[in-house]
Amino acid sequence: MTEQKKKLEKLSGVKGMNDVLPQDAQLWEFFESTVKSMLRSYGYQNIRTPIVEHTQLFTRGIGEVTDIVEKEMYSFTDALNGENLTLRPENTAAVVRSAIEHNLLYDGPKRLWYVGPMFRHERPQRGRYRQFHQVGVEAIGFAGPDADAEIILMCQRLWDDLGLAGIKLEINSLGLAHERAAHRVELIAYLEQHQDALDEDAKRRLYTNPLRVLDTKNPALQDIARNAPKLIDFLGAESLAHFEGLQRILKANNIPFTINPRLVRGLDYYNLTVFEWITDKLGAQGTVAAGGRYDPLIEQLGGKPTAACGWAMGVERILELLKEEQLVPEEEGCDVYVVHQGDAARDQAFIIAERLRDTGLDVILHCSADGAMASFKSQMKRADASGAAYAVILGDDEIANGTVGVKPLRDVGAAGAKSEQQTVAAEDLTEFLINAMVASSDDETD
Ligand code: ATP
Ligand code: MG
């Protein structure tokens, strides 16, 4: 008996993987609808790929010597068939895989976008989670700096649409493979001179991926990184022309930027343009979006050589920023809460609620919490708490008279006073509510 009474232990979610609770849903929906309308305005098409991919896609696509592949991937063996699988840590490789697999590029370039959860085994902290969300775009089949400029302009438009000011753009060029190779020789020689001062990560990368030493987050290495040979000094005419082409379009569109010679990005597949959008309002996790050109990737994943560029933005970081800047949209309740008492009233309440929904109104129908009929008073409390604009009230009297009670629940009119309950003929209810709502929204805009 005592065993049965013992309360079961509460379960909690996985560390670094967060629930989005209803109180934040408004903010997520505001962000998602703003971003979708921005993407539509540039002619982007949505693509949805699975959350799980073959591990090989990421080791080949992202590069073996990167934070992600070295230590951040959630990889596992499928117990049923032994396949090596990974929860996607990013989505560019998967979008490219899909585009190649389904021959999406056969009739020319494609502008694609995605949104969804990504998974990286990092130390959870503000703005850094193990499951987080990215919105991203991939412009596949475009070689010129005009495509780079367009995807950057898209970010600026999104910041404007969201009301976010002060997100700064940094750009750089990683040049072409042979230019990076020439730079690499000098960079290694330089880093060898400072070998004793290098940290574990930098020592390990010295010969495998020395460029990555430049974007170290270790404060002790900042001076060494700052004074290292700059890749930009190794760029040839073609790379410089591309970089200048981008800058020309950005300037013509009044997009301020700074050139950051140490901006190299974490992933191996980038070439030519790279960029980040950075805020100083989120502490260390200040990069809200990052991207660039990844011309070598499509061939690397088995497709025909195809130029491409894209970006990914961290949704949680942008939402944090919206909260920080107090740009959270106001919570909106639904239009109507239907209160009813008695069997006949309940049957009629269902019919009325469906009829109101037919006209486009959002309606909550009172349902009992414990199976018993609640008093009008307690139902009205729920109606008030729901944030609905109106309560529609049905009892025995209303059923007998063919009427309904209508009570405004929010402050109505300039005086801010709630007006009283009115009796309305049941067949006039829809018209009455719609007129009342139009009148009160006119009031608000006055
Ligand atoms: P960082 O240097 O901060 O680790 P990154 O180079 O790993 O960033 P990208 O792979 O370029 O990041 O991802 C693009 C964007 O996704 C980042 O700029 C950031 O806004 C977001 N992001 C990346 N990792 C996380 C994470 N673990 N939690 C939340 N957002 C993230
Ligand atoms: Mg990272």
mmCIF file of N, CA and C in Angstrom, residues 211-274:
data_model
loop_
_atom_site.group_PDB
_atom_site.id
_atom_site.type_symbol
_atom_site.label_atom_id
_atom_site.label_comp_id
_atom_site.label_asym_id
_atom_site.label_seq_id
_atom_site.Cartn_x
_atom_site.Cartn_y
_atom_site.Cartn_z
ATOM 1 N N LEU A 211 44.079 27.974 -40.238
ATOM 2 C CA LEU A 211 43.214 29.144 -40.409
ATOM 3 C C LEU A 211 42.289 29.298 -39.198
ATOM 4 N N ARG A 212 41.858 28.164 -38.672
ATOM 5 C CA ARG A 212 40.940 28.171 -37.540
ATOM 6 C C ARG A 212 41.557 28.765 -36.275
ATOM 7 N N VAL A 213 42.893 28.774 -36.214
ATOM 8 C CA VAL A 213 43.544 29.378 -35.043
ATOM 9 C C VAL A 213 43.209 30.880 -34.998
ATOM 10 N N LEU A 214 42.976 31.453 -36.169
ATOM 11 C CA LEU A 214 42.700 32.898 -36.227
ATOM 12 C C LEU A 214 41.368 33.276 -35.583
ATOM 13 N N ASP A 215 40.393 32.376 -35.595
ATOM 14 C CA ASP A 215 39.111 32.749 -34.968
ATOM 15 C C ASP A 215 39.002 32.165 -33.556
ATOM 16 N N THR A 216 40.141 31.973 -32.914
ATOM 17 C CA THR A 216 40.161 31.471 -31.538
ATOM 18 C C THR A 216 39.368 32.396 -30.619
ATOM 19 N N LYS A 217 38.722 31.784 -29.612
ATOM 20 C CA LYS A 217 38.003 32.609 -28.638
ATOM 21 C C LYS A 217 38.855 32.815 -27.389
ATOM 22 N N ASN A 218 40.046 32.227 -27.350
ATOM 23 C CA ASN A 218 40.937 32.347 -26.190
ATOM 24 C C ASN A 218 41.565 33.753 -26.146
ATOM 25 N N PRO A 219 41.264 34.544 -25.108
ATOM 26 C CA PRO A 219 41.785 35.912 -25.024
ATOM 27 C C PRO A 219 43.311 35.948 -25.060
ATOM 28 N N ALA A 220 43.951 34.903 -24.522
ATOM 29 C CA ALA A 220 45.416 34.892 -24.472
ATOM 30 C C ALA A 220 46.036 34.812 -25.863
ATOM 31 N N LEU A 221 45.252 34.380 -26.844
ATOM 32 C CA LEU A 221 45.805 34.228 -28.198
ATOM 33 C C LEU A 221 45.432 35.380 -29.134
ATOM 34 N N GLN A 222 44.710 36.355 -28.591
ATOM 35 C CA GLN A 222 44.214 37.437 -29.457
ATOM 36 C C GLN A 222 45.344 38.181 -30.174
ATOM 37 N N ASP A 223 46.420 38.483 -29.424
ATOM 38 C CA ASP A 223 47.519 39.237 -30.043
ATOM 39 C C ASP A 223 48.188 38.446 -31.151
ATOM 40 N N ILE A 224 48.412 37.162 -30.861
ATOM 41 C CA ILE A 224 49.050 36.305 -31.870
ATOM 42 C C ILE A 224 48.173 36.250 -33.120
ATOM 43 N N ALA A 225 46.859 36.094 -32.911
ATOM 44 C CA ALA A 225 45.949 36.003 -34.054
ATOM 45 C C ALA A 225 45.907 37.323 -34.825
ATOM 46 N N ARG A 226 45.911 38.430 -34.073
ATOM 47 C CA ARG A 226 45.808 39.736 -34.719
ATOM 48 C C ARG A 226 47.002 40.028 -35.621
ATOM 49 N N ASN A 227 48.173 39.609 -35.184
ATOM 50 C CA ASN A 227 49.385 39.949 -35.932
ATOM 51 C C ASN A 227 49.788 38.906 -36.974
ATOM 52 N N ALA A 228 48.943 37.884 -37.123
ATOM 53 C CA ALA A 228 49.272 36.811 -38.077
ATOM 54 C C ALA A 228 49.167 37.319 -39.516
ATOM 55 N N PRO A 229 49.846 36.661 -40.447
ATOM 56 C CA PRO A 229 49.704 37.031 -41.871
ATOM 57 C C PRO A 229 48.233 36.997 -42.268
ATOM 58 N N LYS A 230 47.831 38.032 -43.029
ATOM 59 C CA LYS A 230 46.407 38.142 -43.379
ATOM 60 C C LYS A 230 46.126 37.505 -44.734
ATOM 61 N N LEU A 231 45.095 36.705 -44.732
ATOM 62 C CA LEU A 231 44.700 36.015 -45.962
ATOM 63 C C LEU A 231 44.432 36.995 -47.099
ATOM 64 N N ILE A 232 43.872 38.132 -46.742
ATOM 65 C CA ILE A 232 43.470 39.089 -47.771
ATOM 66 C C ILE A 232 44.674 39.549 -48.609
ATOM 67 N N ASP A 233 45.864 39.534 -47.986
ATOM 68 C CA ASP A 233 47.073 39.928 -48.719
ATOM 69 C C ASP A 233 47.496 38.883 -49.746
ATOM 70 N N PHE A 234 46.869 37.726 -49.723
ATOM 71 C CA PHE A 234 47.243 36.658 -50.650
ATOM 72 C C PHE A 234 46.232 36.497 -51.786
ATOM 73 N N LEU A 235 45.199 37.331 -51.780
ATOM 74 C CA LEU A 235 44.157 37.170 -52.790
ATOM 75 C C LEU A 235 44.628 37.652 -54.161
ATOM 76 N N GLY A 236 44.257 36.895 -55.201
ATOM 77 C CA GLY A 236 44.569 37.289 -56.567
ATOM 78 C C GLY A 236 43.481 38.200 -57.129
ATOM 79 N N ALA A 237 43.659 38.561 -58.405
ATOM 80 C CA ALA A 237 42.773 39.549 -59.026
ATOM 81 C C ALA A 237 41.305 39.102 -59.022
ATOM 82 N N GLU A 238 41.091 37.818 -59.300
ATOM 83 C CA GLU A 238 39.716 37.317 -59.408
ATOM 84 C C GLU A 238 38.990 37.407 -58.051
ATOM 85 N N SER A 239 39.698 36.983 -57.005
ATOM 86 C CA SER A 239 39.097 37.013 -55.667
ATOM 87 C C SER A 239 38.847 38.451 -55.226
ATOM 88 N N LEU A 240 39.820 39.318 -55.532
ATOM 89 C CA LEU A 240 39.667 40.721 -55.129
ATOM 90 C C LEU A 240 38.483 41.364 -55.855
ATOM 91 N N ALA A 241 38.337 41.019 -57.144
ATOM 92 C CA ALA A 241 37.234 41.592 -57.918
ATOM 93 C C ALA A 241 35.892 41.150 -57.327
ATOM 94 N N HIS A 242 35.814 39.884 -56.922
ATOM 95 C CA HIS A 242 34.586 39.381 -56.314
ATOM 96 C C HIS A 242 34.287 40.143 -55.012
ATOM 97 N N PHE A 243 35.317 40.296 -54.211
ATOM 98 C CA PHE A 243 35.172 40.965 -52.917
ATOM 99 C C PHE A 243 34.768 42.430 -53.105
ATOM 100 N N GLU A 244 35.417 43.072 -54.083
ATOM 101 C CA GLU A 244 35.079 44.482 -54.342
ATOM 102 C C GLU A 244 33.672 44.622 -54.921
ATOM 103 N N GLY A 245 33.292 43.643 -55.743
ATOM 104 C CA GLY A 245 31.937 43.645 -56.316
ATOM 105 C C GLY A 245 30.886 43.610 -55.210
ATOM 106 N N LEU A 246 31.130 42.771 -54.233
ATOM 107 C CA LEU A 246 30.216 42.682 -53.095
ATOM 108 C C LEU A 246 30.148 44.019 -52.360
ATOM 109 N N GLN A 247 31.317 44.569 -52.091
ATOM 110 C CA GLN A 247 31.343 45.823 -51.320
ATOM 111 C C GLN A 247 30.626 46.943 -52.066
ATOM 112 N N ARG A 248 30.771 46.960 -53.387
ATOM 113 C CA ARG A 248 30.124 48.008 -54.179
ATOM 114 C C ARG A 248 28.603 47.934 -54.005
ATOM 115 N N ILE A 249 28.047 46.721 -54.091
ATOM 116 C CA ILE A 249 26.581 46.583 -53.972
ATOM 117 C C ILE A 249 26.132 46.944 -52.551
ATOM 118 N N LEU A 250 26.902 46.528 -51.552
ATOM 119 C CA LEU A 250 26.526 46.852 -50.172
ATOM 120 C C LEU A 250 26.499 48.363 -49.972
ATOM 121 N N LYS A 251 27.536 49.039 -50.494
ATOM 122 C CA LYS A 251 27.595 50.504 -50.332
ATOM 123 C C LYS A 251 26.430 51.165 -51.053
ATOM 124 N N ALA A 252 26.132 50.687 -52.271
ATOM 125 C CA ALA A 252 25.052 51.290 -53.051
ATOM 126 C C ALA A 252 23.700 51.117 -52.342
ATOM 127 N N ASN A 253 23.606 50.105 -51.480
ATOM 128 C CA ASN A 253 22.350 49.867 -50.756
ATOM 129 C C ASN A 253 22.408 50.345 -49.303
ATOM 130 N N ASN A 254 23.420 51.162 -49.035
ATOM 131 C CA ASN A 254 23.560 51.746 -47.690
ATOM 132 C C ASN A 254 23.622 50.703 -46.568
ATOM 133 N N ILE A 255 24.337 49.619 -46.812
ATOM 134 C CA ILE A 255 24.538 48.624 -45.752
ATOM 135 C C ILE A 255 25.944 48.843 -45.187
ATOM 136 N N PRO A 256 26.051 49.387 -43.971
ATOM 137 C CA PRO A 256 27.385 49.588 -43.401
ATOM 138 C C PRO A 256 28.032 48.237 -43.070
ATOM 139 N N PHE A 257 29.353 48.157 -43.230
ATOM 140 C CA PHE A 257 30.060 46.910 -42.896
ATOM 141 C C PHE A 257 31.489 47.246 -42.507
ATOM 142 N N THR A 258 32.118 46.318 -41.811
ATOM 143 C CA THR A 258 33.565 46.439 -41.614
ATOM 144 C C THR A 258 34.207 45.165 -42.144
ATOM 145 N N ILE A 259 35.451 45.317 -42.615
ATOM 146 C CA ILE A 259 36.193 44.144 -43.076
ATOM 147 C C ILE A 259 36.980 43.617 -41.883
ATOM 148 N N ASN A 260 36.734 42.363 -41.530
ATOM 149 C CA ASN A 260 37.442 41.734 -40.413
ATOM 150 C C ASN A 260 38.339 40.629 -40.976
ATOM 151 N N PRO A 261 39.651 40.911 -41.072
ATOM 152 C CA PRO A 261 40.554 39.946 -41.709
ATOM 153 C C PRO A 261 40.662 38.624 -40.942
ATOM 154 N N ARG A 262 40.180 38.610 -39.688
ATOM 155 C CA ARG A 262 40.273 37.374 -38.898
ATOM 156 C C ARG A 262 39.003 36.542 -38.963
ATOM 157 N N LEU A 263 38.046 37.020 -39.716
ATOM 158 C CA LEU A 263 36.792 36.275 -39.841
ATOM 159 C C LEU A 263 37.018 35.112 -40.800
ATOM 160 N N VAL A 264 37.039 33.887 -40.276
ATOM 161 C CA VAL A 264 37.299 32.744 -41.158
ATOM 162 C C VAL A 264 36.167 31.725 -41.159
ATOM 163 N N ARG A 265 35.255 31.809 -40.209
ATOM 164 C CA ARG A 265 34.143 30.868 -40.086
ATOM 165 C C ARG A 265 34.625 29.480 -39.675
ATOM 166 N N GLY A 266 33.755 28.783 -38.969
ATOM 167 C CA GLY A 266 34.136 27.499 -38.393
ATOM 168 C C GLY A 266 34.183 26.333 -39.375
ATOM 169 N N LEU A 267 33.484 26.435 -40.473
ATOM 170 C CA LEU A 267 33.344 25.271 -41.337
ATOM 171 C C LEU A 267 34.317 25.331 -42.509
ATOM 172 N N ASP A 268 34.718 24.147 -42.946
ATOM 173 C CA ASP A 268 35.763 24.042 -43.963
ATOM 174 C C ASP A 268 35.326 24.436 -45.366
ATOM 175 N N TYR A 269 34.016 24.381 -45.634
ATOM 176 C CA TYR A 269 33.607 24.442 -47.033
ATOM 177 C C TYR A 269 33.497 25.857 -47.602
ATOM 178 N N TYR A 270 33.819 26.870 -46.817
ATOM 179 C CA TYR A 270 33.679 28.236 -47.332
ATOM 180 C C TYR A 270 34.826 28.651 -48.250
ATOM 181 N N ASN A 271 34.527 29.501 -49.222
ATOM 182 C CA ASN A 271 35.566 30.196 -49.986
ATOM 183 C C ASN A 271 35.040 31.596 -50.323
ATOM 184 N N LEU A 272 35.900 32.440 -50.817
ATOM 185 C CA LEU A 272 35.555 33.833 -51.133
ATOM 186 C C LEU A 272 34.806 34.495 -49.965
ATOM 187 N N THR A 273 33.584 34.979 -50.219
ATOM 188 C CA THR A 273 32.896 35.786 -49.204
ATOM 189 C C THR A 273 32.537 35.018 -47.938
ATOM 190 N N VAL A 274 32.868 35.581 -46.779
ATOM 191 C CA VAL A 274 32.286 35.117 -45.513
ATOM 192 C C VAL A 274 31.788 36.347 -44.764
#
